[in-house]
Coordinates of C-alpha atoms and ligand atoms in Angstrom, one line a residue:
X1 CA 61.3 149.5 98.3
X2 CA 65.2 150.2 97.9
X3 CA 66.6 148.1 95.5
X4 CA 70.2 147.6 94.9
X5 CA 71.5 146.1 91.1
X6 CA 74.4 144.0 91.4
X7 CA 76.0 144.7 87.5
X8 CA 77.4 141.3 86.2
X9 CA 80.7 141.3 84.5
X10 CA 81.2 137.8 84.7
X11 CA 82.4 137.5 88.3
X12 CA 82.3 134.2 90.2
X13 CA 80.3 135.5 93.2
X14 CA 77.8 137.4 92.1
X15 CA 75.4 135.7 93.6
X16 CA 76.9 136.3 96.9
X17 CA 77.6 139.4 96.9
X18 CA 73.1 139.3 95.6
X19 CA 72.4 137.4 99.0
X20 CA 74.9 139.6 101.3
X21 CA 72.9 142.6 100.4
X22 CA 69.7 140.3 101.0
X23 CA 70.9 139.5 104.0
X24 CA 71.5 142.9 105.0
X25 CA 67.6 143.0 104.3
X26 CA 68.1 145.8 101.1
X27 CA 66.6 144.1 97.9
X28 CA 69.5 143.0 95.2
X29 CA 68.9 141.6 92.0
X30 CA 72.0 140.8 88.9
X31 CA 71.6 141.6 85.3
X32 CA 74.4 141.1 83.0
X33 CA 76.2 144.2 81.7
X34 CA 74.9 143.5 78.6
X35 CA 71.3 144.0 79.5
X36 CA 71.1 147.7 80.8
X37 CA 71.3 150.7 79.7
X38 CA 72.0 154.3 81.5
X39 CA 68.2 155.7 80.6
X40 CA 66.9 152.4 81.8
X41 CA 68.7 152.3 85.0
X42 CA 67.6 155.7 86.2
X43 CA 64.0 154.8 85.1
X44 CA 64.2 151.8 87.4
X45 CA 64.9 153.9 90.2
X46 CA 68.3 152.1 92.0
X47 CA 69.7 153.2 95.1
X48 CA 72.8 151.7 94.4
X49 CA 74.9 149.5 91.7
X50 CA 77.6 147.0 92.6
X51 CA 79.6 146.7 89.7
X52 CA 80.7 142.8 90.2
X53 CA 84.4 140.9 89.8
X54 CA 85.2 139.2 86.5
X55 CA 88.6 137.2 85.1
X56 CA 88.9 139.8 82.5
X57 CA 91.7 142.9 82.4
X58 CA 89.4 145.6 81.4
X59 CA 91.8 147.7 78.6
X60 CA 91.7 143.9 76.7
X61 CA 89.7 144.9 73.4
X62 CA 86.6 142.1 74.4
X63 CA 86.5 143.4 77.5
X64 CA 82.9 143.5 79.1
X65 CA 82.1 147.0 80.1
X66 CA 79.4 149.4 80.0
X67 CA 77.9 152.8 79.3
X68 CA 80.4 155.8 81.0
X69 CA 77.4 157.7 81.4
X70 CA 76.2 155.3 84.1
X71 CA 78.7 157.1 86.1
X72 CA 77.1 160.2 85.9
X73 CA 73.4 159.1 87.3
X74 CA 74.2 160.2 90.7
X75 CA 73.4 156.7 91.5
X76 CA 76.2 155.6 93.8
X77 CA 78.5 152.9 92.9
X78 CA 80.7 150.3 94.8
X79 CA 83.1 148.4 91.9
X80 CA 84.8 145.2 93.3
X81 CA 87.9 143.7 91.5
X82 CA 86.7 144.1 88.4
X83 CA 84.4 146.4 88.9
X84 CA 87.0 148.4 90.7
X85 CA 89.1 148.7 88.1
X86 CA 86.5 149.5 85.3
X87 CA 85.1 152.2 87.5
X88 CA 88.7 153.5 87.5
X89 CA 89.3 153.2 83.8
X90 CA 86.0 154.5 82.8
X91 CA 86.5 157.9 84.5
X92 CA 89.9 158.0 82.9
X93 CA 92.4 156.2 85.4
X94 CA 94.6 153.5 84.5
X95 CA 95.0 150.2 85.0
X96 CA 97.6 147.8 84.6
X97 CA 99.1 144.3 85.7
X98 CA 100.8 145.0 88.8
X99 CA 104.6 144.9 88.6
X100 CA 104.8 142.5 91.9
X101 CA 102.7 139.6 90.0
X102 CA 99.1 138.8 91.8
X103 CA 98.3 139.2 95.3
X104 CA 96.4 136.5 95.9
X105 CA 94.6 135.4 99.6
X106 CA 93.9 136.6 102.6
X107 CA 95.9 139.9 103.3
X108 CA 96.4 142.6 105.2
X109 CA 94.6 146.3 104.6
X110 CA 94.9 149.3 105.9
X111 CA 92.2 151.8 106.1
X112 CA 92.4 155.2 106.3
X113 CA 88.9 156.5 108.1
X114 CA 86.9 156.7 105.1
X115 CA 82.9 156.1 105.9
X116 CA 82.8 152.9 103.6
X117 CA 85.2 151.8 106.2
X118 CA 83.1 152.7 109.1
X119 CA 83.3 151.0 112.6
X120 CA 85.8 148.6 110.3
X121 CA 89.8 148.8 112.2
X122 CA 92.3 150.7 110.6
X123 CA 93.9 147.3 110.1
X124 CA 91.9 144.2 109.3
X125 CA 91.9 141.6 106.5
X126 CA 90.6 140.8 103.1
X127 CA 90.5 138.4 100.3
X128 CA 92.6 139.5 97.3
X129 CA 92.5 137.7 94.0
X130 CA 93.8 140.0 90.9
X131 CA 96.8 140.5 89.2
X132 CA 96.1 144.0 87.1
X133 CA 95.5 147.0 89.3
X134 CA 94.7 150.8 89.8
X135 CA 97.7 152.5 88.9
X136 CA 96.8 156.0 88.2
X137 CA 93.4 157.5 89.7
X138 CA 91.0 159.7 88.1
X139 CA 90.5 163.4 88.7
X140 CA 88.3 163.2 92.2
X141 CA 89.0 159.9 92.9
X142 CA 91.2 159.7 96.1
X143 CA 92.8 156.3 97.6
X144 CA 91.0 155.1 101.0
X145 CA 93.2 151.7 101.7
X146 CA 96.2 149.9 100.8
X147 CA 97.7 147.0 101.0
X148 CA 101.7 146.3 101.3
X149 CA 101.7 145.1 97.8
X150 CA 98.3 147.6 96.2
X151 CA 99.0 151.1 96.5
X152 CA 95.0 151.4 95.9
X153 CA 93.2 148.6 97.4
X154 CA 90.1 151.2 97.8
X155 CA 89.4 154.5 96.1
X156 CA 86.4 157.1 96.5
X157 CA 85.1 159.8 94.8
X158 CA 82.5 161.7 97.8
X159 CA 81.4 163.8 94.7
X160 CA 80.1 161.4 92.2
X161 CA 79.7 158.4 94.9
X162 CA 81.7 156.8 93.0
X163 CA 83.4 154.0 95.3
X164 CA 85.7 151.1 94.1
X165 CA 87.8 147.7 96.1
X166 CA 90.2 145.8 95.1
X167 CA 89.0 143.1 97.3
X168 CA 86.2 140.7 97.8
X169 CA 84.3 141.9 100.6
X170 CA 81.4 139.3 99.7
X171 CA 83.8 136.5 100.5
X172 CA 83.9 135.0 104.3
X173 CA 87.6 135.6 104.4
X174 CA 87.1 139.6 104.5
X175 CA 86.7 139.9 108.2
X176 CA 85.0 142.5 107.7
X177 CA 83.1 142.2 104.3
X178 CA 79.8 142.6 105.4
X179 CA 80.1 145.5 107.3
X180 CA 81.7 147.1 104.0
X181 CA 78.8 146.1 102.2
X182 CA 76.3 147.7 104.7
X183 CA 78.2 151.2 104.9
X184 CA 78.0 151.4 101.0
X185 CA 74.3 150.3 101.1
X186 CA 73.5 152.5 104.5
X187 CA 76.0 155.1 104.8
X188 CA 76.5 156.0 101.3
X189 CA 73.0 154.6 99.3
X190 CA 70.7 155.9 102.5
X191 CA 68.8 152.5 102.0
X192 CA 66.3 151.5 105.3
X193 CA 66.8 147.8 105.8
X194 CA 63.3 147.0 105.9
X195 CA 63.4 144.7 102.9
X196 CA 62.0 141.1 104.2
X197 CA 62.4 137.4 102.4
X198 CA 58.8 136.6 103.2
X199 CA 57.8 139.8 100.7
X200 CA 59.4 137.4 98.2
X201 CA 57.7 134.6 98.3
X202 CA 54.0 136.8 98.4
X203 CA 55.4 138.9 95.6
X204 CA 55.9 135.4 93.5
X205 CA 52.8 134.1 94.5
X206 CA 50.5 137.2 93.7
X207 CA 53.0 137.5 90.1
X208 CA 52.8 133.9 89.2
X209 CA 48.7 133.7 89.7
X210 CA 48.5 136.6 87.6
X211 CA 50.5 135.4 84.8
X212 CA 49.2 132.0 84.7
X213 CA 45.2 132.5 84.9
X214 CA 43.7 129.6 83.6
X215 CA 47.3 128.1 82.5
X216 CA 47.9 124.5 83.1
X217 CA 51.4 123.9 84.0
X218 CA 54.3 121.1 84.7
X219 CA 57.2 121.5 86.6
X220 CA 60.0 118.8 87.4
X221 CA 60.0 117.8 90.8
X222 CA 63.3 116.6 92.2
X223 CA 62.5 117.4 95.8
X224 CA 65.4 119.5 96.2
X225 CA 64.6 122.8 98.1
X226 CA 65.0 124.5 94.9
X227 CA 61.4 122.8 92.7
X228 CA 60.0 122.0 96.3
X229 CA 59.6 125.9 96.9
X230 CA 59.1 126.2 93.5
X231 CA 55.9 123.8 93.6
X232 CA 54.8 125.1 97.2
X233 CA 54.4 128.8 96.0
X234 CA 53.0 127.2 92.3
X235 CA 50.0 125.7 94.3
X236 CA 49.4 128.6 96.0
X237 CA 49.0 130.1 92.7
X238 CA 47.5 128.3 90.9
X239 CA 45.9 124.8 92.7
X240 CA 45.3 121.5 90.9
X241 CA 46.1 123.2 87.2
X242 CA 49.9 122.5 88.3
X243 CA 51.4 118.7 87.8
X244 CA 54.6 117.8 88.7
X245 CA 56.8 114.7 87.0
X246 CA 59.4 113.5 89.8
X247 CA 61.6 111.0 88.1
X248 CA 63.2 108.3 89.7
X249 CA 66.6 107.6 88.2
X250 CA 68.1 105.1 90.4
X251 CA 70.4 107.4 92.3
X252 CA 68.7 108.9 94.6
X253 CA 69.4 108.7 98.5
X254 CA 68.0 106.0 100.8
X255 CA 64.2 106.7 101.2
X256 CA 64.6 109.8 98.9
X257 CA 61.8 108.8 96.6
X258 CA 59.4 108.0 99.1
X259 CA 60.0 111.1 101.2
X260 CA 59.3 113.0 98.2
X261 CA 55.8 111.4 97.3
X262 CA 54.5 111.5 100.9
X263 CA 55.1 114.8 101.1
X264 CA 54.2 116.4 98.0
X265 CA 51.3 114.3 97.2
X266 CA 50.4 112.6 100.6
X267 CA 50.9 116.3 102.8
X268 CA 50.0 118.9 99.8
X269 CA 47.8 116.7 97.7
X270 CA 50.0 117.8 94.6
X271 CA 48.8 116.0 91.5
X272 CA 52.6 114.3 91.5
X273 CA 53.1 111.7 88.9
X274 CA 56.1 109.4 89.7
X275 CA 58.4 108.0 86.8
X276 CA 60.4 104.8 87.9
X277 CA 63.0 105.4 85.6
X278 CA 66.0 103.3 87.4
X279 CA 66.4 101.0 84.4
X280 CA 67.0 103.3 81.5
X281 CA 69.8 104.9 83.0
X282 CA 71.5 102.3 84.0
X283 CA 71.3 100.6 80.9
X284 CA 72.8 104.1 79.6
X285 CA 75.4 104.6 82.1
X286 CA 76.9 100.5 81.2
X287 CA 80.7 101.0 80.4
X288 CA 80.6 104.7 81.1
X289 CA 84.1 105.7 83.3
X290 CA 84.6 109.4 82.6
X291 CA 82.5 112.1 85.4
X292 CA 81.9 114.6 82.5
X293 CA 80.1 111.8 80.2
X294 CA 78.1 110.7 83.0
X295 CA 76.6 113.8 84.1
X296 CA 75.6 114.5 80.4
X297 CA 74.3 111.3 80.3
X298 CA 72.1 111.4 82.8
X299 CA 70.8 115.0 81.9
X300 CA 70.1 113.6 78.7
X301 CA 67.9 110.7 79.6
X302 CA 66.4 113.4 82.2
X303 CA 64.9 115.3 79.8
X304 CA 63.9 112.3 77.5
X305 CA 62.4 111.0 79.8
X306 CA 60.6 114.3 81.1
X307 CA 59.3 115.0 77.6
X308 CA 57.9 111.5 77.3
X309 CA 55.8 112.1 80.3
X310 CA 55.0 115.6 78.9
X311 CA 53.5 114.2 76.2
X312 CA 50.8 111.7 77.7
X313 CA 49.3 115.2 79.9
X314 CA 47.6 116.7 76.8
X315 CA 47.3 120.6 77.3
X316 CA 50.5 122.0 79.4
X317 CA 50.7 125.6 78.7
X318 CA 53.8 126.2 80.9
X319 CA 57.1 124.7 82.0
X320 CA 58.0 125.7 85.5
X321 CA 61.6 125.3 87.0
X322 CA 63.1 125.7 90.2
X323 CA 66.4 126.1 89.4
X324 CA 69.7 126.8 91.5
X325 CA 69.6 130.1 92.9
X326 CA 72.1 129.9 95.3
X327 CA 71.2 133.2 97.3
X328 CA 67.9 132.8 97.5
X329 CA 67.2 129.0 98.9
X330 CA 70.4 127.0 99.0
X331 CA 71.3 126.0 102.6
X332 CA 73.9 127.5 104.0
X333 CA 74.1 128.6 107.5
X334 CA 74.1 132.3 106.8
X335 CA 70.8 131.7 105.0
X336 CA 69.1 130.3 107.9
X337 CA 66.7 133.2 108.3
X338 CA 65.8 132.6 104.5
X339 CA 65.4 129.7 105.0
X340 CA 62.8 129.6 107.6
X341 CA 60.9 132.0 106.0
X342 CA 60.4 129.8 103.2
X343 CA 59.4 127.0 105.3
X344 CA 57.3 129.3 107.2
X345 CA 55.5 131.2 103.9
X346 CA 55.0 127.3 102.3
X347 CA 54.6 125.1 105.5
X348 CA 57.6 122.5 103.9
X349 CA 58.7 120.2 106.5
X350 CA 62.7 120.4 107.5
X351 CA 63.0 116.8 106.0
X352 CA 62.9 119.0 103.0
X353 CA 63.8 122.4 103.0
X354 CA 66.9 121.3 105.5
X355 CA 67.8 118.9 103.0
X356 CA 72.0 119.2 102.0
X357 CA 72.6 120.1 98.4
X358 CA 72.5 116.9 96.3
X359 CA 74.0 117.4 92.9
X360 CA 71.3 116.9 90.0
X361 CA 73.1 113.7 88.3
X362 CA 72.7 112.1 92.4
X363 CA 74.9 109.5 93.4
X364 CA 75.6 109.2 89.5
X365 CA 79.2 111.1 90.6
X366 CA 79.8 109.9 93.9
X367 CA 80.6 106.4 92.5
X368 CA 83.9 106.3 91.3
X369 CA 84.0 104.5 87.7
X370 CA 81.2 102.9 86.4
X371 CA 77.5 103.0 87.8
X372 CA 75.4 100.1 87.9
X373 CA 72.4 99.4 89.7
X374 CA 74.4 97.0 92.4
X375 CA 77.2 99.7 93.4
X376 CA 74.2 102.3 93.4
X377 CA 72.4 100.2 96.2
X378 CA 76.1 99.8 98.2
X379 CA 76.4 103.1 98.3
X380 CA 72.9 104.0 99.5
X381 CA 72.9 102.0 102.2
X382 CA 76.8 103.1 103.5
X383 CA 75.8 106.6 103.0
X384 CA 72.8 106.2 104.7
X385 CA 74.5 105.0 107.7
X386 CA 77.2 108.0 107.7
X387 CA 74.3 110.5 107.9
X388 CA 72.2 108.3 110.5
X389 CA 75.4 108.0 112.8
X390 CA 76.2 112.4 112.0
X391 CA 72.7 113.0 112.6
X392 CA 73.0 112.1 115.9
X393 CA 75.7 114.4 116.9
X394 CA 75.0 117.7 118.5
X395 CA 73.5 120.6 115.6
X396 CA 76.6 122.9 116.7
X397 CA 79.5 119.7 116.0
X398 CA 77.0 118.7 112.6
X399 CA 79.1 119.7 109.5
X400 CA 77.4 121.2 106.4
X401 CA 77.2 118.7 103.6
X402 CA 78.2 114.7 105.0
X403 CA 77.8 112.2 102.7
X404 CA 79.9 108.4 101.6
X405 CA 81.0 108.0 98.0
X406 CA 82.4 104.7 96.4
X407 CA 85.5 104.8 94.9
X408 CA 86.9 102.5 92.5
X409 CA 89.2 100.9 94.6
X410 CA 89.3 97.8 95.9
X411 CA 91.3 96.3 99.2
X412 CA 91.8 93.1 100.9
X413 CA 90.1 92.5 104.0
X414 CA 89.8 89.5 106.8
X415 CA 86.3 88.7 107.8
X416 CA 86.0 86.0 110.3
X417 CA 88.7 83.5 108.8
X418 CA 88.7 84.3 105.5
X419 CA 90.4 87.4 103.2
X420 CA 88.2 89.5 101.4
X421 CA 88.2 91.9 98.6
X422 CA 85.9 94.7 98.7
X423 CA 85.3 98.0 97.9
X424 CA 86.6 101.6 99.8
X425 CA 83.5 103.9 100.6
X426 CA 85.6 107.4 101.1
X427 CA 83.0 109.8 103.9
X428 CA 82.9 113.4 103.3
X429 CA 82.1 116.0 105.4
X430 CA 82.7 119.6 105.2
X431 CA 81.8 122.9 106.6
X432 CA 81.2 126.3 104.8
X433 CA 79.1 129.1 104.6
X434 CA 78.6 129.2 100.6
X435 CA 80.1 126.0 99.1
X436 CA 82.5 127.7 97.5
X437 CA 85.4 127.7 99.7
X438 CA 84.8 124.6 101.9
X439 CA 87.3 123.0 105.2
X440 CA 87.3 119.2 106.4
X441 CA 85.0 119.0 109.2
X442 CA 87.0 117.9 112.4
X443 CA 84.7 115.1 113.0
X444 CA 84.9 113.4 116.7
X445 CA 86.6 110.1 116.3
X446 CA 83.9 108.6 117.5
X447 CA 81.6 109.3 114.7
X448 CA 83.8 108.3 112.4
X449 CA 84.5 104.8 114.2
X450 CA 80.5 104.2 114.2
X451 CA 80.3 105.1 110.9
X452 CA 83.0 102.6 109.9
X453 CA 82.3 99.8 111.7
X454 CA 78.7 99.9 110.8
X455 CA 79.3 100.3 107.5
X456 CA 81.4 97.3 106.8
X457 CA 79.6 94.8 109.1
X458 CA 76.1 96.5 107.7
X459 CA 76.9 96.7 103.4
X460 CA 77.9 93.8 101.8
X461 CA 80.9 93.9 99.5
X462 CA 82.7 96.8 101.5
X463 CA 85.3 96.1 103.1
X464 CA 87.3 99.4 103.5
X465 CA 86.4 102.8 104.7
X466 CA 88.3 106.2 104.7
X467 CA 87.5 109.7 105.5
X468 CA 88.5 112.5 103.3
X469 CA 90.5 115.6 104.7
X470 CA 90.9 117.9 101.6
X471 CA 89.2 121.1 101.9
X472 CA 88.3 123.2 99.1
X473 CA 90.3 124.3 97.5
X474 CA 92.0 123.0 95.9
X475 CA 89.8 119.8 96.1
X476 CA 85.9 120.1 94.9
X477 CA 82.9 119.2 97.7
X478 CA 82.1 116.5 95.6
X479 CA 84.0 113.8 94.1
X480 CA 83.4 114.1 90.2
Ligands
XMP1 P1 81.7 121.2 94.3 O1 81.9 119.7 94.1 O2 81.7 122.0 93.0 O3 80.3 121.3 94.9 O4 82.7 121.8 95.3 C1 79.8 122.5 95.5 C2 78.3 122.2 95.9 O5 77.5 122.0 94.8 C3 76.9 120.7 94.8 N1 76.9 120.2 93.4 C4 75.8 120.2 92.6 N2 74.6 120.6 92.8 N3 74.0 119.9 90.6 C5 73.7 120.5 91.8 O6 72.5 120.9 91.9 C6 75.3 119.5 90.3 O7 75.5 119.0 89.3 C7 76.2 119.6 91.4 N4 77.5 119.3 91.5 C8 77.9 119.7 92.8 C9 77.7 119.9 95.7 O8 77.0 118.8 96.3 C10 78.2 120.9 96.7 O9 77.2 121.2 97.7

């Protein structure tokens, strides 16, 4: 199997530059620079190393960087931002902040015919984010693209195969970033694209029965997709000796809790133990205003309340976690393939493995303010209604993430005769490919007027709604 090792140098995407390759069906995995060594990575057999961004300039004196002699594997390389630069300064070029200040969005490239720009135009556009840059190349290193403000927005050396871009070509907003990414990995690496998702999933099941013969193991269930394939390919491996603790904290979505129990322990007869939680956090989240304080709050009493549960099992001999993994299960449309092959290797219902991200804390940071049990229940029920009345639309017009948080404000109203004074539930909805970079989903007015009109006739105490139209960035997804 080809296998590509995406080299971590503390870049913001490396996880999707990891899936891009995936999806180009070539195996990637990331290790920090820290954690390899030239003798190890020729022992482990790489077709290829994508040396990853990173918010460093690489002649600081902390700089993260690696072994030179990784350069001289014959293992060919493809450095972005970071990694472009390092590949440069490590063979002897030099880099420096550029003299025009950063370039910074989408720009213009030009490319000069070289094969990592293969069946891309001579003129097409790319994501730039850097303010150091190449300004003298190494001996065999020759510049393949510019930009009007980087004299080297690409380098090669054929030679070594050694490859560099000042670019992100992993980002959406590289028209053609992809197709970069597959000339490296198929023009220059030779890989064969036969690398599959559903190898994955056997590959963890046969690994995991293996390692855990005769183990009896726990894992917290939250019923996000990332613990619910987590506990689907756990049972495969190992049966009843796996128990899962799915703690109810009282911010959960409408019917969440239920969902989670009929399916894990009505539809795979999980031994699922249920912890109705709702009150302890609560009583911890009274007078609690500020987002950061929250969330820690909560992922306190999580694992307190985790641990107690722990306890009362006797015998656990391993802690299982399925934790975010962005390229592997989170559910973004380019994923979709992925996707279905989970749900087709573990038989999870859509319900589930469809499911939008929900942030671990749960409707904890979508009120605004404090939490208490009775603006937890508003809340459900308003959001509830905003993804019963999106559900409906068309797949094609459904936005990626919709949800209804409560703010902290309060407006007058008139209801019949009389005023009110109720709360504002702000909708969001937004579509993206990776949740990084996110736009306003340009939802039919009709929608939106169901949506409101159902939601203040429907919860009781709101009396105001409003839709939010930031994208990201320079807003987040979520509210707090
Ligand atoms: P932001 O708000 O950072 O969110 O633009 C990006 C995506 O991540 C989700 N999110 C979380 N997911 N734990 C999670 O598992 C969290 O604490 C968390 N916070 C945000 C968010 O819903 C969006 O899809």
């Amino acid at each position: 199997m080809d296998k590509i090792l995406v080299l971590d140098f503390g870049g913001q995407y490396d996880q999707l530059i990891a899936r891009r390759i995936r999806a180009a069906h070539v195996y990637a995995e990331i290790k920090s620079y820290q954690a390899v060594s030239p003798a190890e990575l020729r022992a482990a057999g790489y077709r290829g190393i994508v040396f990853t961004g990173g918010p460093h300039s690489v002649y600081a004196p902390e700089a993260p960087t690696c072994d030179a002699a990784i350069l001289a594997l014959g293992i060919p390389i493809l450095g972005i931002c970071y990694g472009h630069q390092l590949l440069a300064f490590l063979a002897g070029g030099k880099v420096a902040p550029s003299e025009r200040g950063s370039e910074y969005g989408k720009t213009a490239v030009r490319a000069d015919g070289h094969a990592l720009f293969a069946e891309i135009p001579a003129e097409s556009v790319c994501w730039m984010s850097h303010r150091d840059e190449v300004q003298a190349l190494p001996a065999g290193f020759s510049v393949i693209a510019r930009t009007e403000q980087c004299a080297c927005a690409a380098f090669a050396d054929d030679a070594r195969k050694l490859y560099g871009v000042q670019f992100h070509p992993e980002v959406t907003h590289t028209e053609y970033g992809d197709r970069l990414l597959q000339n490296f990995l198929f023009r220059i690496c030779g890989c064969a694209g036969d690398w599959r998702m559903a190898d994955v999933a056997a590959a963890a099941v046969a690994r995991c029965r293996e390692a855990l013969a005769g183990k009896r193991v726990l894992l917290a269930l939250s019923g996000g997709v990332d613990s619910a394939v987590c506990t689907v390919l756990l049972q495969k491996a190992i049966g009843d000796r796996l128990t899962c603790v799915f703690v109810d904290h009282g911010l959960l979505r409408k019917g969440e809790g239920d969902l989670v129990e009929r399916t894990f322990r009505g539809q795979f007869g999980i031994h699922l133990i249920r912890v109705n939680a709702q009150e302890r956090f609560f009583a911890q989240l009274a007078g609690v205003t500020a987002p950061e304080q929250k969330r820690r709050i909560i992922g306190a009493e999580f694992i307190r309340v985790f641990e107690e549960e722990a306890k009362q099992l006797g015998r656990i001999d391993a802690l299982a976690q399925g934790t975010i993994y962005p390229d592997v299960v989170e559910s973004g449309k380019g994923d979709a393939a992925v996707i279905k092959s989970h749900h087709n290797v573990g038989g999870l219902p859509d319900a589930i493995v469809r499911r939008q991200p929900f942030p671990g804390p749960g409707l904890g940071v979508r009120i605004i303010g404090e939490v208490t049990a009775e603006k937890a229940a508003q809340l459900r029920e308003a959001d509830a209604i905003f993804r019963e009345e999106l559900d409906r639309l068309d797949p094609a017009q459904r936005p990626d993430q919709y949800f209804a948080v409560l703010t902290d404000t309060r407006s007058v109203g008139v209801m019949g005769d009389a005023r009110t004074y109720g709360r504002t539930v702000a909708l969001r909805a937004v579509t993206t490919d990776d949740f990084m970079t996110a736009s306003w989903t340009r939802l039919p007015y009709e929608a939106l007027e169901r949506a409101s009109s159902r939601i203040t006739n429907e919860v009781p105490g709101v009396s105001r709604v409003v839709y939010d139209i930031t994208s990201k960035p320079p807003a987040t997804v979520e509210w707090e």
